[in-house]
Coordinates of C-alpha atoms in Angstrom, one line a residue:
Chain A
I1281 CA -12.9 -47.1 24.1
S1282 CA -13.7 -49.4 20.9
D1283 CA -16.4 -52.0 20.8
T1284 CA -14.0 -54.7 21.0
S1285 CA -12.5 -53.6 24.3
L1286 CA -15.7 -53.0 25.7
Q1287 CA -17.1 -56.7 24.8
S1288 CA -14.0 -57.8 26.5
K1289 CA -14.7 -56.3 29.5
G1290 CA -18.1 -57.7 29.6
F1291 CA -20.0 -55.0 28.5
N1292 CA -22.7 -55.2 25.8
L1293 CA -24.1 -52.0 23.8
H1294 CA -27.8 -51.6 22.7
R1295 CA -29.5 -49.2 20.1
S1296 CA -33.1 -50.0 20.9
I1297 CA -35.2 -50.4 24.2
T1298 CA -35.6 -54.2 23.4
N1299 CA -34.8 -56.0 27.0
L1300 CA -33.8 -52.4 28.7
N1301 CA -35.2 -52.8 31.9
L1302 CA -36.9 -49.6 32.7
H1303 CA -37.3 -49.8 36.6
H1304 CA -33.3 -50.1 36.4
L1305 CA -33.1 -47.1 34.2
N1306 CA -35.0 -45.1 36.6
S1307 CA -33.0 -46.0 39.4
I1308 CA -29.7 -45.0 37.9
F1309 CA -31.6 -41.7 36.7
V1310 CA -32.3 -41.2 40.7
S1311 CA -29.1 -42.5 41.6
V1312 CA -27.2 -39.8 39.9
G1313 CA -29.8 -37.2 40.8
F1314 CA -32.6 -36.8 38.8
P1315 CA -36.0 -36.6 39.8
Q1316 CA -38.0 -39.8 40.1
R1317 CA -40.3 -40.6 37.2
D1318 CA -43.4 -42.3 36.3
I1319 CA -42.4 -45.5 34.3
S1320 CA -45.2 -45.2 31.7
K1321 CA -44.0 -41.9 30.9
I1322 CA -40.4 -43.2 30.5
Q1323 CA -41.9 -45.9 28.2
I1324 CA -43.4 -43.0 25.8
A1325 CA -40.5 -40.9 25.9
L1326 CA -38.3 -43.6 24.7
E1327 CA -40.7 -44.6 22.1
N1328 CA -40.5 -41.1 20.8
T1329 CA -36.8 -40.7 21.1
D1330 CA -34.7 -40.6 17.9
S1331 CA -31.6 -42.4 18.7
L1332 CA -30.3 -44.0 22.1
I1333 CA -27.5 -46.1 23.6
W1334 CA -27.2 -48.1 26.4
I1335 CA -24.6 -50.5 27.9
E1336 CA -24.9 -53.2 30.0
H1337 CA -22.6 -55.6 31.9
H1338 CA -23.1 -59.1 31.0
K1339 CA -23.4 -59.8 34.6
T1340 CA -26.5 -57.4 34.8
K1341 CA -28.2 -58.6 31.8
G1342 CA -30.8 -55.6 30.9
S1343 CA -30.2 -53.5 33.5
P1344 CA -28.5 -50.2 32.1
V1345 CA -25.1 -49.1 33.4
A1346 CA -24.9 -46.3 30.8
F1347 CA -27.3 -44.2 28.8
A1348 CA -28.0 -41.7 26.6
R1349 CA -30.6 -40.7 24.1
A1350 CA -31.4 -38.2 21.8
T1351 CA -34.8 -36.5 20.4
G1352 CA -35.2 -34.0 17.6
D1353 CA -37.1 -33.7 14.2
G1354 CA -34.7 -36.6 12.4
V1355 CA -33.3 -34.3 9.4
F1356 CA -31.9 -31.0 10.7
N1357 CA -31.9 -30.8 14.8
A1358 CA -31.1 -33.2 17.5
I1359 CA -31.0 -32.5 21.6
I1360 CA -29.2 -35.2 23.6
W1361 CA -30.8 -35.9 27.2
D1362 CA -30.6 -38.2 30.0
V1363 CA -26.5 -39.0 30.0
V1364 CA -26.0 -41.4 33.0
V1365 CA -23.6 -43.7 33.8
D1366 CA -24.3 -45.7 37.3
P1367 CA -22.4 -44.4 39.7
N1368 CA -20.7 -47.9 40.8
F1369 CA -19.4 -47.8 37.0
Q1370 CA -18.0 -44.2 36.4
G1371 CA -14.7 -43.3 35.7
I1372 CA -14.1 -46.2 33.2
G1373 CA -14.8 -44.4 30.3
L1374 CA -18.5 -45.6 29.8
G1375 CA -19.9 -42.1 29.5
K1376 CA -17.6 -41.2 26.9
A1377 CA -18.3 -44.5 25.1
V1378 CA -22.2 -43.7 24.9
M1379 CA -21.3 -40.2 23.9
E1380 CA -19.1 -40.9 21.2
R1381 CA -21.6 -43.4 19.6
L1382 CA -24.6 -41.1 19.9
V1383 CA -23.0 -38.2 18.3
T1384 CA -21.8 -40.9 15.6
D1385 CA -25.2 -42.1 14.9
L1386 CA -26.9 -38.5 14.7
L1387 CA -24.2 -37.8 12.2
N1388 CA -24.7 -40.7 10.2
K1389 CA -28.0 -39.7 10.0
G1390 CA -27.5 -36.6 8.7
I1391 CA -28.1 -34.2 11.5
T1392 CA -25.3 -31.9 12.1
N1393 CA -27.0 -29.4 14.6
I1394 CA -26.5 -31.4 18.1
A1395 CA -27.1 -30.2 21.4
L1396 CA -27.4 -30.7 25.0
Y1397 CA -28.1 -28.6 28.3
S1398 CA -25.3 -29.3 30.6
E1399 CA -25.0 -29.2 34.1
P1400 CA -22.2 -26.8 35.1
R1401 CA -20.0 -29.3 37.0
V1402 CA -20.0 -31.3 33.7
L1403 CA -19.3 -28.9 31.2
G1404 CA -15.5 -30.5 31.2
F1405 CA -17.1 -33.8 30.2
Y1406 CA -18.9 -32.7 27.0
R1407 CA -16.0 -30.6 26.2
P1408 CA -13.6 -32.6 25.0
L1409 CA -16.2 -34.7 23.3
G1410 CA -16.8 -31.6 21.1
F1411 CA -19.4 -29.7 22.6
V1412 CA -18.9 -26.0 22.7
M1413 CA -20.9 -23.5 25.2
D1414 CA -22.8 -20.6 24.0
P1415 CA -21.6 -20.7 20.4
D1416 CA -21.5 -17.2 19.1
G1417 CA -23.8 -16.1 21.9
I1418 CA -26.7 -18.5 21.6
R1419 CA -28.3 -19.3 25.0
G1420 CA -30.0 -22.2 26.3
M1421 CA -33.4 -21.0 27.8
V1422 CA -35.8 -22.8 29.8
Y1423 CA -39.8 -21.8 30.4
S1424 CA -40.7 -21.6 33.5
R1425 CA -44.2 -20.3 34.6
K1426 CA -43.4 -18.8 37.7
K1427 CA -40.8 -16.4 35.8
K1428 CA -43.4 -15.2 33.4
K1429 CA -43.4 -11.4 33.5
K1430 CA -46.9 -9.7 33.3
Chain B
M354 CA -45.7 -0.6 21.7
L355 CA -43.1 -3.3 22.1
S356 CA -40.2 -2.6 20.1
L357 CA -38.1 -5.9 19.2
H358 CA -35.1 -5.8 17.4
L359 CA -34.3 -9.2 16.3
L360 CA -32.1 -10.1 13.8
S361 CA -32.1 -13.3 11.9
S362 CA -28.9 -15.4 12.8
T363 CA -26.4 -15.7 9.9
S364 CA -25.2 -18.6 11.3
S365 CA -24.6 -21.7 9.0
S366 CA -26.7 -23.8 11.4
S367 CA -29.9 -24.5 9.9
S368 CA -32.4 -24.2 12.4
L369 CA -31.7 -22.2 15.3
P370 CA -35.0 -20.4 16.5
T371 CA -34.2 -17.0 15.2
I372 CA -37.0 -14.4 14.7
V373 CA -36.4 -12.0 12.0
S374 CA -36.3 -8.1 12.5
L375 CA -39.6 -6.8 13.9
N376 CA -40.0 -3.1 12.6
C377 CA -41.7 -0.4 14.5
C378 CA -42.9 1.5 11.9
C379 CA -46.2 1.1 9.7
C380 CA -46.7 -2.2 8.1
E381 CA -47.2 -2.0 4.5
P382 CA -50.0 -4.1 3.3
S383 CA -49.0 -7.6 3.0
N384 CA -47.0 -8.2 -0.1
H385 CA -48.2 -11.0 -2.5
L386 CA -46.2 -14.1 -2.5
P387 CA -43.7 -14.2 -5.6
F388 CA -44.2 -18.0 -5.8
P389 CA -47.3 -19.4 -7.2
N390 CA -49.0 -21.3 -4.6
T391 CA -49.1 -24.9 -5.8
N392 CA -50.3 -26.7 -3.0
L393 CA -48.5 -29.6 -4.0
G394 CA -46.6 -29.9 -0.6
F395 CA -45.6 -33.2 0.2
L396 CA -46.9 -32.6 3.8
K397 CA -50.7 -32.6 3.7
V398 CA -51.7 -33.6 7.1
K399 CA -55.3 -35.2 7.1
R400 CA -57.2 -33.2 8.9
Q401 CA -59.7 -30.4 7.7
P402 CA -60.5 -28.3 10.4
K403 CA -62.6 -25.5 10.4
V404 CA -61.9 -22.0 12.0
S405 CA -63.7 -21.5 14.7
N406 CA -64.2 -18.1 16.6
L407 CA -63.3 -18.1 20.1
K408 CA -65.8 -16.6 22.6
A409 CA -66.8 -13.4 22.5
G410 CA -65.3 -11.0 25.7
F411 CA -61.5 -11.2 25.6
W412 CA -61.4 -11.4 22.1
E413 CA -63.4 -8.3 21.2
S414 CA -61.2 -6.5 23.0
I415 CA -58.4 -6.9 20.9
R416 CA -60.6 -7.1 17.4
S417 CA -59.5 -3.5 15.9
G418 CA -61.1 -2.8 12.8
F419 CA -62.3 0.5 12.5
G420 CA -59.4 2.6 12.6
K421 CA -58.3 4.4 9.5
N422 CA -55.0 3.4 10.2
N423 CA -55.1 0.0 11.2
T424 CA -51.6 -1.2 10.5
I425 CA -49.9 -1.3 14.3
Q426 CA -51.6 -3.7 17.0
V427 CA -50.6 -4.9 20.0
I428 CA -52.3 -8.1 20.8
E429 CA -52.8 -8.9 24.5
T430 CA -53.0 -12.3 25.7
P431 CA -55.1 -13.6 28.4
S432 CA -53.6 -13.2 31.9
S433 CA -56.6 -14.8 34.0
E434 CA -56.1 -18.4 35.0
E435 CA -59.4 -19.8 33.7
E436 CA -58.8 -18.3 30.2
E437 CA -55.2 -20.5 30.5
E438 CA -57.0 -23.6 31.9
E439 CA -59.2 -23.7 28.9
P440 CA -58.2 -25.9 26.4
L441 CA -56.9 -24.2 23.3
P442 CA -58.8 -25.2 19.8
E443 CA -56.9 -26.3 17.3
E444 CA -57.5 -23.6 15.5
F445 CA -59.1 -19.9 15.6
V446 CA -59.2 -16.4 14.6
L447 CA -56.4 -14.6 16.5
V448 CA -57.5 -11.1 15.2
E449 CA -59.7 -9.7 12.6
K450 CA -59.2 -6.5 10.9
T451 CA -61.5 -4.4 8.6
Q452 CA -59.1 -2.3 6.3
P453 CA -60.7 1.3 4.9
D454 CA -61.6 -0.8 1.7
G455 CA -63.7 -3.3 3.5
T456 CA -61.9 -6.3 2.9
I457 CA -61.4 -8.2 6.0
E458 CA -58.2 -9.7 7.3
Q459 CA -58.3 -12.5 9.8
I460 CA -54.7 -13.9 11.6
I461 CA -55.8 -17.4 12.4
F462 CA -53.7 -19.6 14.6
S463 CA -53.4 -23.2 14.4
S464 CA -51.4 -26.1 15.9
G465 CA -52.7 -28.4 13.6
G466 CA -49.7 -28.5 11.4
D467 CA -51.2 -28.2 8.2
V468 CA -48.2 -26.5 6.4
D469 CA -47.5 -26.4 2.6
V470 CA -43.7 -27.0 2.5
Y471 CA -43.4 -24.7 -0.6
D472 CA -45.3 -21.9 1.3
L473 CA -42.9 -22.6 4.0
Q474 CA -39.9 -22.3 2.1
A475 CA -41.5 -19.0 0.6
L476 CA -41.7 -17.4 4.0
C477 CA -38.3 -18.7 5.0
D478 CA -37.1 -17.4 1.8
K479 CA -38.5 -13.6 2.9
V480 CA -37.0 -13.4 6.2
G481 CA -33.6 -14.5 4.5
W482 CA -33.0 -18.2 5.9
P483 CA -30.5 -20.1 4.0
R484 CA -32.2 -22.7 1.7
R485 CA -33.0 -25.8 2.6
P486 CA -34.0 -29.3 0.7
L487 CA -38.1 -29.4 0.2
S488 CA -37.8 -33.1 1.4
K489 CA -35.9 -32.7 4.8
L490 CA -38.2 -29.5 5.4
A491 CA -41.3 -31.8 4.9
A492 CA -39.4 -34.5 6.9
A493 CA -38.8 -32.0 9.7
L494 CA -42.3 -30.8 9.9
K495 CA -43.4 -34.2 10.2
N496 CA -41.5 -35.5 12.8
S497 CA -42.2 -32.4 15.2
Y498 CA -44.5 -32.5 17.8
I499 CA -46.3 -29.4 17.3
V500 CA -46.1 -27.4 14.0
A501 CA -47.4 -23.7 15.4
T502 CA -49.0 -21.6 12.3
L503 CA -50.0 -18.2 11.4
H504 CA -52.4 -17.5 8.5
S505 CA -53.6 -14.5 7.1
R506 CA -57.0 -14.8 5.5
K507 CA -58.3 -11.8 3.3
F508 CA -61.6 -11.4 2.2
S509 CA -64.4 -9.3 1.0
S510 CA -67.1 -8.7 3.5
G511 CA -69.8 -11.3 2.6
E512 CA -67.3 -13.5 0.6
E513 CA -65.8 -15.7 3.4
G514 CA -65.6 -18.6 0.9
N515 CA -63.1 -16.9 -1.4
A516 CA -60.6 -16.0 1.2
E517 CA -56.9 -15.9 -0.1
K518 CA -55.0 -17.6 2.6
K519 CA -51.3 -16.8 3.5
L520 CA -49.0 -18.4 5.8
I521 CA -47.2 -15.6 7.6
G522 CA -46.1 -17.0 10.7
M523 CA -44.3 -20.3 12.1
A524 CA -43.1 -21.9 15.0
R525 CA -42.3 -25.8 15.7
A526 CA -41.6 -28.2 18.7
T527 CA -39.7 -31.4 18.8
S528 CA -40.4 -33.2 21.9
D529 CA -40.3 -37.3 23.1
H530 CA -44.2 -36.5 24.2
A531 CA -43.7 -37.2 27.5
F532 CA -41.0 -35.0 29.6
N533 CA -39.3 -32.5 27.1
A534 CA -39.9 -30.3 24.3
T535 CA -37.5 -28.1 22.1
I536 CA -38.9 -25.0 20.2
W537 CA -37.3 -24.5 16.6
D538 CA -37.8 -22.2 13.7
V539 CA -39.8 -19.2 14.5
L540 CA -40.6 -16.7 11.8
V541 CA -43.1 -14.3 11.1
D542 CA -43.4 -12.8 7.6
P543 CA -41.9 -9.3 7.6
S544 CA -44.9 -8.1 6.3
H545 CA -46.5 -8.8 9.5
Q546 CA -44.2 -7.9 11.7
G547 CA -44.5 -5.5 14.4
Q548 CA -47.6 -6.3 15.5
G549 CA -46.8 -9.0 18.3
L550 CA -47.6 -11.9 16.3
G551 CA -44.3 -13.9 17.0
K552 CA -45.0 -13.1 20.7
V553 CA -48.7 -14.9 20.6
L554 CA -47.3 -17.6 18.1
I555 CA -44.8 -18.6 21.0
E556 CA -47.3 -18.3 23.9
K557 CA -49.9 -20.2 22.1
L558 CA -47.6 -22.9 21.4
I559 CA -46.5 -22.8 25.1
R560 CA -49.7 -23.4 26.2
T561 CA -50.4 -26.0 23.8
L562 CA -47.4 -28.1 25.1
L563 CA -48.3 -27.3 28.7
Q564 CA -51.8 -28.6 28.1
R565 CA -50.1 -31.6 26.6
D566 CA -48.6 -32.2 29.8
I567 CA -45.0 -31.5 28.5
G568 CA -43.3 -29.9 32.0
N569 CA -40.0 -29.1 30.2
I570 CA -39.9 -26.6 27.5
S571 CA -36.7 -25.1 26.0
L572 CA -35.0 -23.4 23.3
F573 CA -32.0 -21.6 22.1
A574 CA -32.0 -18.1 21.5
D575 CA -29.5 -15.9 19.5
S576 CA -28.2 -13.6 21.9
K577 CA -30.3 -10.7 20.3
V578 CA -33.6 -12.7 21.1
V579 CA -33.1 -13.5 24.6
E580 CA -35.0 -10.7 26.1
F581 CA -37.7 -11.5 23.8
Y582 CA -37.9 -14.7 24.9
R583 CA -37.3 -13.5 28.5
N584 CA -40.6 -11.4 28.6
L585 CA -42.2 -14.7 27.4
G586 CA -41.0 -16.5 30.4
F587 CA -37.8 -18.3 29.3
E588 CA -35.1 -18.3 31.7
P589 CA -31.5 -18.2 30.2
D590 CA -29.3 -20.5 32.0
P591 CA -31.5 -22.1 34.9
E592 CA -29.4 -23.0 37.9
G593 CA -26.1 -22.4 35.4
I594 CA -27.2 -25.1 32.9
K595 CA -25.6 -24.0 29.6
G596 CA -26.5 -24.8 26.0
M597 CA -23.9 -26.6 24.6
F598 CA -23.8 -27.8 20.9
W599 CA -21.2 -30.0 19.1
Y600 CA -18.7 -28.4 16.8
P601 CA -20.8 -25.7 15.6
M602 CA -20.0 -24.0 12.5
Y603 CA -20.0 -20.3 12.8

């Protein structure tokens, strides 16, 4: 979807958190199954985020209908987090729109190592966008306090 | 003795958290760096932390010291609850050993991020990583949430002021300062491998992150080091969640 096409459908695209309603962002997170998070922590996380994209519909000013952000070291690596589309607006290509633009923005900054963690049911969403699972046998790992071997 | 066979990735992707091979055989005394220690690093973080020794007790038990062949050491880490809840000092002595000739070597952990980029580049060269521009290295360090380092300090007994300090290990984490952190670029000088230093480096980095209330700590591991990280408490593909990379070059 091109920027013009988005606009003609009434969608506006943003790359900064100005005017972004964090409470509405949080409720979209919750609506797609993320845990309820502290707004002040969300604020901190977004202030320490390298790149982000969100889309709003002109009828719902400030309330995002799609969102994605990336953290990293600004030169070598970036990880994409919190990719969400409001369930009422899914299926029309907004997720793809934010992802394509986020990746382009990162590439334009010279960052070529772009990674993310994908739930099994959305692997098919990321694959056509150019993401490869476990390339060369590399595994994503997460620390778990309970799992630590003694 | 934990045997860790970890080979560095030869993939062109520059910053995967690989650890280069840790040998099981006796370590040779550390080599002098072939590069002059210019100390011109672009990155000079403000603080001058004092090296503080941790309290006696646990750490005494891992100070080797007087063995004739005091090369290999297994470093145990605190497993008691109270030890883990105590705030970690930014910089402290991990190990202290006395060589047969009387020189003392201390291994110092720091989470303060005081890294000379030239030293870091030299260390990356030593482990065989492809070269990255110094300015980018400096920027990557500056933009990292925590940069944890291991330095080796050598001095003759009574001459601590004249210590020779050398970067022998590093690991860094990027983060949004609230929810997630990802560990990158884990490396230990080959001359100091095989002693469990990589393990301690990661453990202390994790502890620092947890103490800053970062709930999600992740990393990407080469297949050969998955076991190493599993033993440190990392789980691959938790709940089927998969790591994905955008058009990786390999």
